[in-house]
Tab-separated table of C-alpha atoms in Angstrom:
chain	number	residue	atom	x	y	z
M	1	MET	CA	-34.131	15.788	8.371
M	2	ARG	CA	-36.320	18.740	9.255
M	3	LYS	CA	-40.047	18.274	9.727
M	4	ILE	CA	-42.317	18.979	6.764
M	5	CYS	CA	-44.291	22.169	7.368
M	6	VAL	CA	-47.957	21.632	6.498
M	7	GLY	CA	-50.489	24.437	6.473
M	8	ILE	CA	-53.937	23.136	7.402
M	9	LEU	CA	-56.422	25.495	5.766
M	10	PHE	CA	-60.022	25.415	7.001
M	11	GLY	CA	-63.198	27.419	7.456
M	12	GLY	CA	-64.218	29.752	4.657
M	13	CYS	CA	-67.321	31.418	3.244
M	14	SER	CA	-69.028	28.154	2.330
M	15	ALA	CA	-72.205	26.765	3.863
M	16	GLU	CA	-70.032	23.726	4.708
M	17	TYR	CA	-68.017	25.824	7.172
M	18	CYS	CA	-68.788	23.558	10.136
M	19	VAL	CA	-67.905	20.399	8.218
M	20	SER	CA	-64.547	21.980	7.362
M	21	ILE	CA	-63.781	22.713	11.017
M	22	ASN	CA	-64.406	19.102	11.982
M	23	SER	CA	-62.135	17.852	9.185
M	24	ALA	CA	-59.369	20.161	10.404
M	25	LYS	CA	-59.789	19.103	14.033
M	26	GLY	CA	-59.495	15.466	13.012
M	27	ILE	CA	-56.350	15.988	10.932
M	28	VAL	CA	-54.611	18.076	13.591
M	29	GLY	CA	-55.349	15.446	16.223
M	30	ALA	CA	-54.155	12.492	14.145
M	31	ILE	CA	-51.299	13.817	11.976
M	32	ASN	CA	-47.875	12.268	12.623
M	33	LYS	CA	-46.072	14.931	14.694
M	34	ASN	CA	-42.727	13.169	14.174
M	35	ILE	CA	-42.909	13.925	10.451
M	36	PHE	CA	-44.973	17.096	10.190
M	37	LYS	CA	-45.009	20.542	11.705
M	38	VAL	CA	-48.534	21.954	11.515
M	39	VAL	CA	-49.496	25.572	10.905
M	40	LEU	CA	-53.198	26.401	11.170
M	41	PHE	CA	-54.878	28.904	8.883
M	42	GLY	CA	-58.519	29.626	9.647
M	43	ILE	CA	-60.744	31.566	7.270
M	44	ASN	CA	-63.795	33.244	8.773
M	45	ARG	CA	-67.187	33.547	7.098
M	46	TYR	CA	-66.178	36.887	5.584
M	47	GLY	CA	-63.042	35.512	3.937
M	48	THR	CA	-60.438	36.903	6.356
M	49	TRP	CA	-57.462	34.612	7.001
M	50	TYR	CA	-56.033	34.083	10.491
M	51	VAL	CA	-53.069	32.140	11.790
M	52	LEU	CA	-53.941	30.114	14.883
M	53	ASN	CA	-52.043	28.293	17.586
M	54	SER	CA	-54.848	25.749	17.946
M	55	ILE	CA	-58.340	25.180	16.619
M	56	ASP	CA	-59.685	25.405	20.166
M	57	GLU	CA	-58.679	29.071	20.412
M	58	PHE	CA	-62.086	30.059	19.123
M	59	VAL	CA	-65.498	29.308	20.544
M	60	TYR	CA	-66.830	25.880	19.652
M	61	LYS	CA	-70.339	24.737	20.465
M	62	ASN	CA	-71.307	21.367	19.081
M	63	ASN	CA	-74.494	22.559	17.383
M	64	PHE	CA	-74.606	22.550	13.612
M	65	GLU	CA	-77.785	24.635	13.600
M	66	ASN	CA	-75.997	27.720	14.932
M	67	ASN	CA	-74.492	29.942	12.241
M	68	ASN	CA	-72.109	31.562	14.726
M	69	ILE	CA	-70.436	28.466	16.110
M	70	PHE	CA	-66.877	29.458	15.299
M	71	HIS	CA	-65.438	32.876	16.066
M	72	PHE	CA	-62.012	33.938	14.795
M	73	ASP	CA	-62.254	37.563	15.961
M	74	ASN	CA	-59.485	38.877	18.231
M	75	ILE	CA	-57.558	35.597	18.104
M	76	GLN	CA	-54.577	36.409	15.922
M	77	LYS	CA	-53.661	39.017	13.376
M	78	GLY	CA	-54.546	38.503	9.762
M	79	VAL	CA	-51.916	37.224	7.378
M	80	VAL	CA	-50.438	38.266	4.058
M	81	LEU	CA	-49.347	35.664	1.499
M	82	PHE	CA	-46.354	36.281	-0.751
M	83	PRO	CA	-46.238	34.528	-4.134
M	84	GLY	CA	-43.321	32.377	-5.261
M	85	PHE	CA	-40.541	30.625	-3.404
M	86	PRO	CA	-39.994	30.435	-0.430
M	87	ARG	CA	-43.747	30.834	0.170
M	88	LYS	CA	-43.567	33.164	3.145
M	89	PHE	CA	-46.563	34.214	5.211
M	90	MET	CA	-46.532	37.466	7.191
M	91	LYS	CA	-48.580	38.841	10.073
M	92	ILE	CA	-49.981	42.175	8.950
M	93	ASN	CA	-49.019	44.191	12.032
M	94	ASP	CA	-45.640	42.558	12.612
M	95	ILE	CA	-44.098	43.184	9.173
M	96	VAL	CA	-42.096	40.045	9.885
M	97	CYS	CA	-42.195	36.934	7.724
M	98	PHE	CA	-42.930	33.664	9.473
M	99	TYR	CA	-43.512	30.059	8.510
M	100	GLN	CA	-42.042	28.640	5.364
M	101	LEU	CA	-44.634	26.187	4.149
M	102	ASP	CA	-43.787	23.043	2.238
M	103	ILE	CA	-47.407	22.267	1.397
M	104	VAL	CA	-51.003	23.248	2.173
M	105	PHE	CA	-53.680	20.710	3.066
M	106	PRO	CA	-57.007	22.457	2.381
M	107	VAL	CA	-60.135	21.063	3.990
M	108	THR	CA	-62.232	23.993	2.846
M	109	HIS	CA	-65.285	22.052	1.721
M	110	GLY	CA	-67.777	23.703	-0.615
M	111	MET	CA	-67.841	26.946	-2.580
M	112	LEU	CA	-64.634	29.014	-2.791
M	113	GLY	CA	-62.692	26.144	-1.244
M	114	GLU	CA	-63.489	23.052	-3.283
M	115	ASP	CA	-64.571	24.609	-6.579
M	116	GLY	CA	-61.152	25.403	-8.057
M	117	THR	CA	-61.062	28.981	-6.749
M	118	LEU	CA	-58.694	28.280	-3.864
M	119	GLN	CA	-56.727	25.788	-5.946
M	120	GLY	CA	-56.087	28.451	-8.592
M	121	PHE	CA	-55.088	30.952	-5.907
M	122	LEU	CA	-52.534	28.540	-4.435
M	123	GLN	CA	-51.187	27.741	-7.910
M	124	ILE	CA	-50.680	31.460	-8.608
M	125	LEU	CA	-48.754	31.702	-5.335
M	126	GLY	CA	-46.691	28.644	-6.245
M	127	VAL	CA	-47.774	26.841	-3.081
M	128	PRO	CA	-48.042	23.019	-3.303
M	129	TYR	CA	-51.373	21.685	-2.067
M	130	VAL	CA	-53.187	18.420	-1.452
M	131	GLY	CA	-56.046	17.542	-3.776
M	132	SER	CA	-57.230	18.017	-7.324
M	133	GLY	CA	-56.514	20.996	-9.542
M	134	VAL	CA	-58.595	23.874	-10.860
M	135	LEU	CA	-60.441	22.180	-13.731
M	136	SER	CA	-61.448	18.922	-12.063
M	137	SER	CA	-62.407	20.745	-8.847
M	138	ALA	CA	-64.552	23.267	-10.721
M	139	ILE	CA	-66.358	20.625	-12.774
M	140	CYS	CA	-67.149	18.423	-9.783
M	141	MET	CA	-68.456	21.299	-7.667
M	142	ASN	CA	-71.083	21.965	-10.329
M	143	LYS	CA	-73.577	19.081	-10.375
M	144	ASN	CA	-74.735	19.884	-13.900
M	145	MET	CA	-71.185	19.937	-15.306
M	146	THR	CA	-70.380	16.723	-13.425
M	147	LYS	CA	-73.236	14.961	-15.191
M	148	CYS	CA	-72.067	16.249	-18.582
M	149	PHE	CA	-68.570	14.899	-17.901
M	150	LEU	CA	-69.850	11.512	-16.723
M	151	ARG	CA	-72.143	11.118	-19.724
M	152	ASP	CA	-69.281	12.028	-22.067
M	153	ILE	CA	-67.153	9.157	-20.746
M	154	GLY	CA	-70.019	6.702	-21.133
M	155	LEU	CA	-71.289	6.435	-17.562
M	156	MET	CA	-74.892	6.434	-16.407
M	157	VAL	CA	-76.373	9.360	-14.457
M	158	SER	CA	-79.890	10.173	-13.342
M	159	PRO	CA	-81.972	12.209	-15.857
M	160	SER	CA	-82.047	15.858	-14.830
M	161	PHE	CA	-82.121	19.469	-15.956
M	162	SER	CA	-80.992	22.749	-14.429
M	163	LEU	CA	-83.065	25.817	-13.638
M	164	SER	CA	-81.911	29.380	-12.990
M	165	TYR	CA	-83.629	31.708	-10.542
M	166	SER	CA	-84.936	33.872	-13.384
M	167	GLU	CA	-86.888	30.840	-14.657
M	168	LEU	CA	-88.622	30.124	-11.344
M	169	ASN	CA	-92.002	31.497	-12.406
M	170	ASN	CA	-91.933	29.614	-15.711
M	171	ILE	CA	-91.724	26.100	-14.284
M	172	SER	CA	-94.651	23.912	-13.281
M	173	PHE	CA	-94.904	20.705	-11.300
M	174	ASP	CA	-96.571	18.875	-14.192
M	175	SER	CA	-93.863	19.886	-16.670
M	176	VAL	CA	-91.145	18.544	-14.359
M	177	VAL	CA	-92.960	15.231	-13.809
M	178	LYS	CA	-93.441	14.849	-17.558
M	179	ARG	CA	-89.732	15.409	-18.107
M	180	ILE	CA	-88.051	13.372	-15.326
M	181	GLY	CA	-90.812	11.501	-13.502
M	182	LEU	CA	-91.851	11.350	-9.852
M	183	PRO	CA	-90.445	11.416	-7.221
M	184	PHE	CA	-87.555	13.760	-7.954
M	185	LEU	CA	-84.877	15.666	-6.058
M	186	VAL	CA	-84.282	19.406	-6.070
M	187	LYS	CA	-80.634	20.342	-5.460
M	188	PRO	CA	-78.513	23.502	-5.453
M	189	VAL	CA	-76.062	23.078	-8.333
M	190	ASN	CA	-73.008	24.280	-6.390
M	191	GLN	CA	-73.314	22.817	-2.897
M	192	GLY	CA	-72.050	19.726	-1.138
M	193	SER	CA	-72.957	17.760	1.998
M	194	SER	CA	-76.562	17.468	0.715
M	195	LEU	CA	-77.232	21.080	1.714
M	196	GLY	CA	-80.473	22.498	0.349
M	197	ILE	CA	-81.683	19.191	-1.124
M	198	SER	CA	-85.358	18.215	-0.970
M	199	LYS	CA	-87.290	15.218	-2.234
M	200	VAL	CA	-90.495	16.101	-4.070
M	201	ILE	CA	-93.238	13.479	-3.863
M	202	SER	CA	-96.253	15.629	-4.758
M	203	GLN	CA	-97.226	19.125	-5.783
M	204	ASN	CA	-97.638	20.030	-2.103
M	205	ASN	CA	-93.911	20.448	-1.433
M	206	PHE	CA	-92.833	21.364	-4.970
M	207	TYR	CA	-92.605	25.141	-4.771
M	208	GLN	CA	-91.090	25.187	-1.276
M	209	SER	CA	-88.393	22.754	-2.423
M	210	LEU	CA	-87.449	25.130	-5.234
M	211	VAL	CA	-87.301	28.092	-2.860
M	212	ASN	CA	-85.209	26.109	-0.371
M	213	ALA	CA	-82.641	25.164	-3.026
M	214	PHE	CA	-82.487	28.726	-4.361
M	215	ASN	CA	-81.575	29.882	-0.844
M	216	PHE	CA	-78.228	28.146	-1.425
M	217	ASP	CA	-77.568	28.879	-5.095
M	218	SER	CA	-78.815	30.866	-8.083
M	219	GLU	CA	-78.996	27.674	-10.145
M	220	ILE	CA	-80.676	24.432	-9.128
M	221	LEU	CA	-80.888	20.892	-10.463
M	222	LEU	CA	-84.078	18.863	-10.762
M	223	GLU	CA	-83.150	15.192	-10.880
M	224	ARG	CA	-85.039	11.904	-11.077
M	225	PHE	CA	-84.949	10.045	-7.765
M	226	ILE	CA	-83.086	6.746	-8.111
M	227	HIS	CA	-84.380	3.760	-6.150
M	228	GLY	CA	-81.465	1.550	-5.242
M	229	MET	CA	-78.621	0.739	-2.903
M	230	GLU	CA	-76.467	3.765	-2.106
M	231	ILE	CA	-72.770	2.958	-2.492
M	232	THR	CA	-69.601	4.968	-1.895
M	233	CYS	CA	-66.035	4.178	-2.947
M	234	ALA	CA	-62.707	5.920	-2.288
M	235	VAL	CA	-59.769	6.405	-4.644
M	236	LEU	CA	-56.248	7.189	-3.428
M	237	GLY	CA	-53.106	7.821	-5.442
M	238	ASN	CA	-51.977	9.431	-8.664
M	239	LYS	CA	-51.948	8.364	-12.318
M	240	ASN	CA	-49.414	5.560	-12.150
M	241	ASN	CA	-50.271	4.192	-8.715
M	242	LEU	CA	-53.970	4.054	-7.867
M	243	CYS	CA	-55.630	2.264	-4.975
M	244	ILE	CA	-59.382	1.698	-4.836
M	245	SER	CA	-61.060	1.020	-1.496
M	246	PHE	CA	-63.689	-1.516	-0.577
M	247	CYS	CA	-67.157	-0.290	-1.491
M	248	GLY	CA	-69.221	1.046	1.392
M	249	GLU	CA	-72.996	0.745	1.661
M	250	ILE	CA	-75.078	3.570	3.125
M	251	VAL	CA	-78.190	2.177	4.803
M	252	LEU	CA	-80.849	4.701	5.816
M	253	LEU	CA	-82.953	3.642	8.785
M	254	SER	CA	-85.552	6.399	8.526
M	255	ASP	CA	-85.486	8.913	5.674
M	256	ASP	CA	-85.045	7.726	2.101
M	257	PHE	CA	-82.263	10.009	0.943
M	258	TYR	CA	-78.933	10.863	2.549
M	259	SER	CA	-79.739	14.385	3.749
M	260	TYR	CA	-77.547	16.932	5.538
M	261	ASN	CA	-79.522	16.267	8.721
M	262	ILE	CA	-78.733	12.541	8.625
M	263	LYS	CA	-75.071	13.107	7.711
M	264	TYR	CA	-74.201	15.607	10.427
M	265	ILE	CA	-76.972	16.079	12.990
M	266	ASP	CA	-79.086	12.949	13.448
M	267	ASN	CA	-76.654	10.281	12.260
M	268	LYS	CA	-78.255	7.594	14.413
M	269	ASN	CA	-80.563	6.994	11.464
M	270	VAL	CA	-77.828	5.825	9.118
M	271	LYS	CA	-75.657	2.720	9.091
M	272	ILE	CA	-72.446	2.384	7.078
M	273	ILE	CA	-71.600	-1.183	6.045
M	274	ILE	CA	-68.044	-1.826	4.804
M	275	PRO	CA	-67.629	-3.819	2.664
M	276	ALA	CA	-70.974	-3.338	0.953
M	277	ARG	CA	-73.282	-6.331	0.599
M	278	ILE	CA	-72.602	-6.838	-3.104
M	279	ASN	CA	-71.034	-9.672	-5.069
M	280	ASP	CA	-67.462	-9.599	-6.362
M	281	ASN	CA	-68.521	-8.911	-9.936
M	282	ILE	CA	-70.434	-5.755	-9.001
M	283	ASN	CA	-67.668	-4.669	-6.631
M	284	ASN	CA	-65.116	-4.981	-9.436
M	285	ARG	CA	-67.361	-3.086	-11.857
M	286	ILE	CA	-67.700	-0.219	-9.393
M	287	GLN	CA	-63.963	-0.113	-8.724
M	288	ASP	CA	-63.254	-0.063	-12.474
M	289	ILE	CA	-65.694	2.833	-12.909
M	290	CYS	CA	-64.023	4.780	-10.081
M	291	GLU	CA	-60.614	4.271	-11.688
M	292	LYS	CA	-61.984	5.421	-15.057
M	293	ILE	CA	-63.429	8.563	-13.474
M	294	PHE	CA	-60.170	9.379	-11.679
M	295	LEU	CA	-58.019	9.020	-14.783
M	296	SER	CA	-60.447	10.681	-17.213
M	297	LEU	CA	-60.457	14.055	-15.482
M	298	ASN	CA	-56.895	13.927	-14.146
M	299	PHE	CA	-57.755	14.028	-10.443
M	300	TYR	CA	-55.000	14.258	-7.821
M	301	GLU	CA	-54.453	12.287	-4.601
M	302	MET	CA	-58.027	11.486	-3.583
M	303	ILE	CA	-61.671	11.421	-4.567
M	304	ARG	CA	-64.756	9.732	-3.225
M	305	VAL	CA	-67.374	8.547	-5.708
M	306	ASP	CA	-71.007	8.205	-4.614
M	307	LEU	CA	-73.367	6.089	-6.705
M	308	PHE	CA	-76.505	3.970	-6.778
M	309	LEU	CA	-76.908	0.297	-7.599
M	310	THR	CA	-80.396	-0.404	-8.956
M	311	ALA	CA	-82.377	-3.632	-8.715
M	312	ASP	CA	-81.352	-4.336	-12.329
M	313	GLU	CA	-77.675	-4.000	-11.301
M	314	GLU	CA	-77.265	-0.731	-13.178
M	315	ILE	CA	-74.633	1.592	-11.698
M	316	VAL	CA	-75.789	5.222	-11.636
M	317	ILE	CA	-73.183	7.797	-10.605
M	318	ASN	CA	-74.439	10.374	-8.120
M	319	GLU	CA	-71.479	12.683	-7.502
M	320	ILE	CA	-67.701	13.006	-7.197
M	321	ASN	CA	-66.128	14.531	-4.092
M	322	THR	CA	-62.701	16.077	-4.715
M	323	LEU	CA	-62.261	17.157	-1.068
M	324	PRO	CA	-64.254	14.534	0.838
M	325	GLY	CA	-64.980	15.006	4.524
M	326	PHE	CA	-61.813	14.188	6.447
M	327	SER	CA	-62.687	13.791	10.109
M	328	ALA	CA	-62.080	10.361	11.629
M	329	ASP	CA	-65.811	9.644	11.346
M	330	SER	CA	-66.061	10.698	7.692
M	331	LEU	CA	-66.723	8.132	4.971
M	332	TYR	CA	-63.377	8.546	3.213
M	333	PRO	CA	-61.157	7.599	6.208
M	334	LYS	CA	-63.621	4.864	7.216
M	335	LEU	CA	-63.342	3.222	3.799
M	336	TRP	CA	-59.547	3.135	4.053
M	337	LYS	CA	-59.565	1.946	7.650
M	338	LYS	CA	-61.305	-1.212	6.430
M	339	SER	CA	-58.352	-1.679	4.050
M	340	ASN	CA	-55.960	-1.508	7.037
M	341	LEU	CA	-54.831	2.049	6.304
M	342	SER	CA	-55.104	3.976	9.561
M	343	TYR	CA	-56.323	7.572	9.761
M	344	THR	CA	-52.820	8.818	10.630
M	345	ASP	CA	-51.222	6.856	7.784
M	346	LEU	CA	-53.894	8.087	5.357
M	347	ILE	CA	-53.043	11.705	6.206
M	348	THR	CA	-49.347	10.974	5.668
M	349	ARG	CA	-50.098	9.228	2.387
M	350	VAL	CA	-52.111	12.034	0.778
M	351	ILE	CA	-49.504	14.637	1.771
M	352	LYS	CA	-46.694	12.464	0.409
M	353	LEU	CA	-48.568	11.965	-2.872
M	354	ALA	CA	-49.078	15.711	-3.260
M	355	LEU	CA	-45.404	16.441	-2.564
M	356	GLU	CA	-44.364	13.819	-5.123
M	357	ARG	CA	-46.689	15.363	-7.703
M	358	PHE	CA	-45.419	18.893	-7.111
M	359	TYR	CA	-41.708	18.249	-6.609
M	360	GLY	CA	-41.252	15.122	-8.718
M	361	ARG	CA	-37.882	13.541	-8.030
M	362	ASP	CA	-37.029	16.377	-5.637
M	363	SER	CA	-39.662	14.993	-3.237
M	364	LYS	CA	-36.977	12.577	-2.001
M	365	LYS	CA	-35.541	15.440	0.051
M	366	PHE	CA	-38.506	14.998	2.400
M	367	SER	CA	-38.265	12.314	5.052
M	368	PHE	CA	-41.185	9.870	5.486
């Protein structure tokens, strides 16, 4: 049997560009080379696609503060994508088709990669891909829409309201406190990885927190801060065959919310405990909630659900990640490693699930 040709798609115009690169590096290093042939497609910050021989072809400096870490210029020619079977890709200057892809594995975290935009583009082209579809991806990228969905299926979320940039001068600190209490979080509506999030504890940092969030999005969310244990749980599978991971506990050793800085820059101040220090009853409740979420919005292959457990044992859903971080050190692979599913086998599993979903019975033509 021939190897399955997988296009790893990474980079993009999102503020989570660097996170995407690390996910791609992890997958390329761990994927089973006996089963898969890998083709790398990098997207620069301006949206230009490149085909690469290796991720290390471009400059990499391990500093997440630098906006120019990754350079695709003068590496390879751009590519053209042709819709429909057999899903050919072509170098612009060569006028020669190359690579027949069986499936794309996007790790394009954030806007234009995780919000349904890319998923719709791949569907128009008829290219199979790993991960959830247009609707579920779009809803979960938007924090306000996510809350509406979760409330509609009877789950608890933190009280909040959204604010557009045009309303900035009409909002006051006192009106927010009256509505959702203090402290509260200010978040960009359409960002992941905790980018642009601030905790407001007094009027002193109120306005600057709004400005900071608006630097990332034209709409922001003001949300009551939840005091409680921060829990994360992974789901793997499709409708008829779901697996739910052990719950993981996120313990912050310094700050009191899981910020971008703690996640990716100064991660010495966080400890991940798997399984979480909760009793079996609570663990089962959380797993049941994660299954309900997955089935209610028709997710595909994988999601990670982040939530809070309060002192009163209330479960408050924080967010749903349709393309969770996928480096070896990311939460999603760590949760499955504790369930004896290795990083390499996890990669194989999500690709196999996506092929089965797209090809149905014809997926048996692929060798695993």
